[in-house]
Coordinates of C-alpha atoms in Angstrom, one line a residue:
M54 CA -55.4 -142.9 -21.8
K55 CA -56.8 -142.0 -25.2
R56 CA -55.7 -145.3 -26.7
Q57 CA -57.8 -147.2 -24.1
H58 CA -60.9 -145.2 -25.1
W59 CA -60.3 -146.1 -28.8
I60 CA -59.9 -149.7 -27.9
A61 CA -63.1 -149.7 -25.9
A62 CA -65.0 -147.9 -28.6
A63 CA -63.7 -150.4 -31.3
A64 CA -64.7 -153.3 -29.1
C65 CA -68.2 -151.9 -28.7
L66 CA -68.5 -151.3 -32.4
L67 CA -67.4 -154.8 -33.2
A68 CA -69.9 -156.3 -30.7
A69 CA -72.7 -154.3 -32.2
M70 CA -71.8 -155.4 -35.7
G71 CA -71.6 -159.0 -34.6
A72 CA -75.0 -158.8 -33.0
Q73 CA -76.5 -157.3 -36.1
A74 CA -74.9 -159.9 -38.3
A75 CA -76.5 -162.6 -36.2
G76 CA -79.9 -161.2 -36.7
N77 CA -82.3 -159.3 -34.4
I78 CA -85.1 -161.4 -33.0
A79 CA -87.4 -158.5 -32.2
A80 CA -87.0 -157.1 -35.8
G81 CA -87.6 -160.6 -37.1
K82 CA -90.9 -160.9 -35.2
A83 CA -92.0 -157.5 -36.6
L84 CA -91.3 -158.7 -40.1
A85 CA -93.1 -162.0 -39.6
D86 CA -96.1 -160.1 -38.3
K87 CA -95.9 -157.6 -41.2
Y88 CA -95.7 -160.2 -43.9
T89 CA -98.3 -162.4 -42.1
C90 CA -96.2 -165.5 -42.2
V91 CA -98.6 -167.2 -39.8
S92 CA -101.2 -167.3 -42.5
C93 CA -99.5 -170.3 -44.1
H94 CA -97.0 -171.5 -41.5
G95 CA -99.4 -171.5 -38.5
P96 CA -99.7 -169.3 -35.4
D97 CA -96.8 -171.0 -33.6
F98 CA -94.8 -171.8 -36.9
N99 CA -95.2 -175.5 -36.0
T100 CA -98.6 -176.1 -37.5
P101 CA -98.7 -175.0 -41.2
I102 CA -102.1 -175.0 -43.0
D103 CA -100.8 -177.6 -45.5
P104 CA -98.7 -180.6 -44.5
S105 CA -96.4 -179.8 -47.4
Y106 CA -95.5 -176.4 -45.9
P107 CA -92.4 -176.5 -43.6
K108 CA -92.5 -176.1 -39.9
L109 CA -90.2 -173.1 -39.2
A110 CA -90.0 -172.8 -35.5
G111 CA -86.7 -173.9 -34.1
Q112 CA -85.2 -174.4 -37.5
H113 CA -81.5 -173.7 -38.0
K114 CA -80.7 -170.1 -38.8
D115 CA -78.3 -170.8 -41.6
Y116 CA -80.9 -173.1 -43.3
L117 CA -83.6 -170.5 -43.0
E118 CA -81.3 -167.8 -44.4
H119 CA -80.3 -170.1 -47.3
A120 CA -83.9 -171.0 -48.1
L121 CA -85.2 -167.4 -48.0
K122 CA -82.4 -166.2 -50.3
A123 CA -83.1 -169.0 -52.7
Y124 CA -86.8 -168.1 -52.7
K125 CA -85.8 -164.5 -53.3
R126 CA -83.8 -165.6 -56.4
G127 CA -86.7 -167.9 -57.6
D128 CA -84.1 -170.7 -57.5
A129 CA -85.7 -173.7 -59.1
A130 CA -82.5 -175.6 -59.0
N131 CA -82.7 -175.7 -55.2
G132 CA -86.4 -176.4 -55.2
R133 CA -87.3 -172.8 -54.2
S134 CA -89.4 -171.6 -57.1
N135 CA -92.7 -171.1 -55.2
A136 CA -94.4 -168.0 -56.6
I137 CA -96.0 -167.1 -53.3
M138 CA -92.8 -167.3 -51.3
T139 CA -90.8 -165.5 -54.0
G140 CA -93.3 -162.6 -53.8
Q141 CA -93.2 -162.6 -50.0
V142 CA -89.4 -162.4 -49.8
K143 CA -88.6 -160.1 -52.8
P144 CA -88.8 -156.9 -50.7
L145 CA -86.6 -158.3 -47.9
S146 CA -83.0 -157.1 -47.5
N147 CA -80.3 -159.4 -46.4
Q148 CA -80.5 -158.0 -42.9
D149 CA -84.3 -158.7 -42.9
I150 CA -83.6 -162.3 -43.9
K151 CA -81.1 -162.6 -41.0
D152 CA -83.6 -161.1 -38.6
L153 CA -86.4 -163.4 -39.7
A154 CA -84.1 -166.4 -39.4
A155 CA -83.0 -165.4 -35.9
Y156 CA -86.7 -165.0 -34.8
L157 CA -87.8 -168.3 -36.2
H158 CA -84.8 -170.1 -34.8
S159 CA -85.6 -168.6 -31.4
L160 CA -89.1 -170.2 -31.2
P161 CA -89.7 -173.6 -29.6
G162 CA -89.8 -176.1 -32.4
Q163 CA -91.0 -179.7 -32.9
L164 CA -88.0 -180.7 -35.1
A165 CA -86.5 -183.9 -33.9
T166 CA -83.9 -186.4 -35.0
H167 CA -85.3 -189.9 -35.3
R168 CA -83.2 -192.9 -34.4

């Protein structure tokens, strides 16, 4: 009987770790609000204030994570050396970045594949 409890506890722990690794949408929304991302990327993250700024809503999570980490590094080699974005993401932890990516990915986007 004890073994079954340990197995159940381990399964719950692994599920919780997997959910955290995937990013928390609510935490990501709180971060987007805290860092006022809408100021540049628009209130729905589909209408940035400048056409050269990316639409973030509905974007792939892995792409968003990669881009935010590159901005955090100030990675000019990957085209991510924008001083404003670097300053915005410097204080973010890796989990914060996953949470933001999960939130932005969850939003309805206007991204489309053209044929």
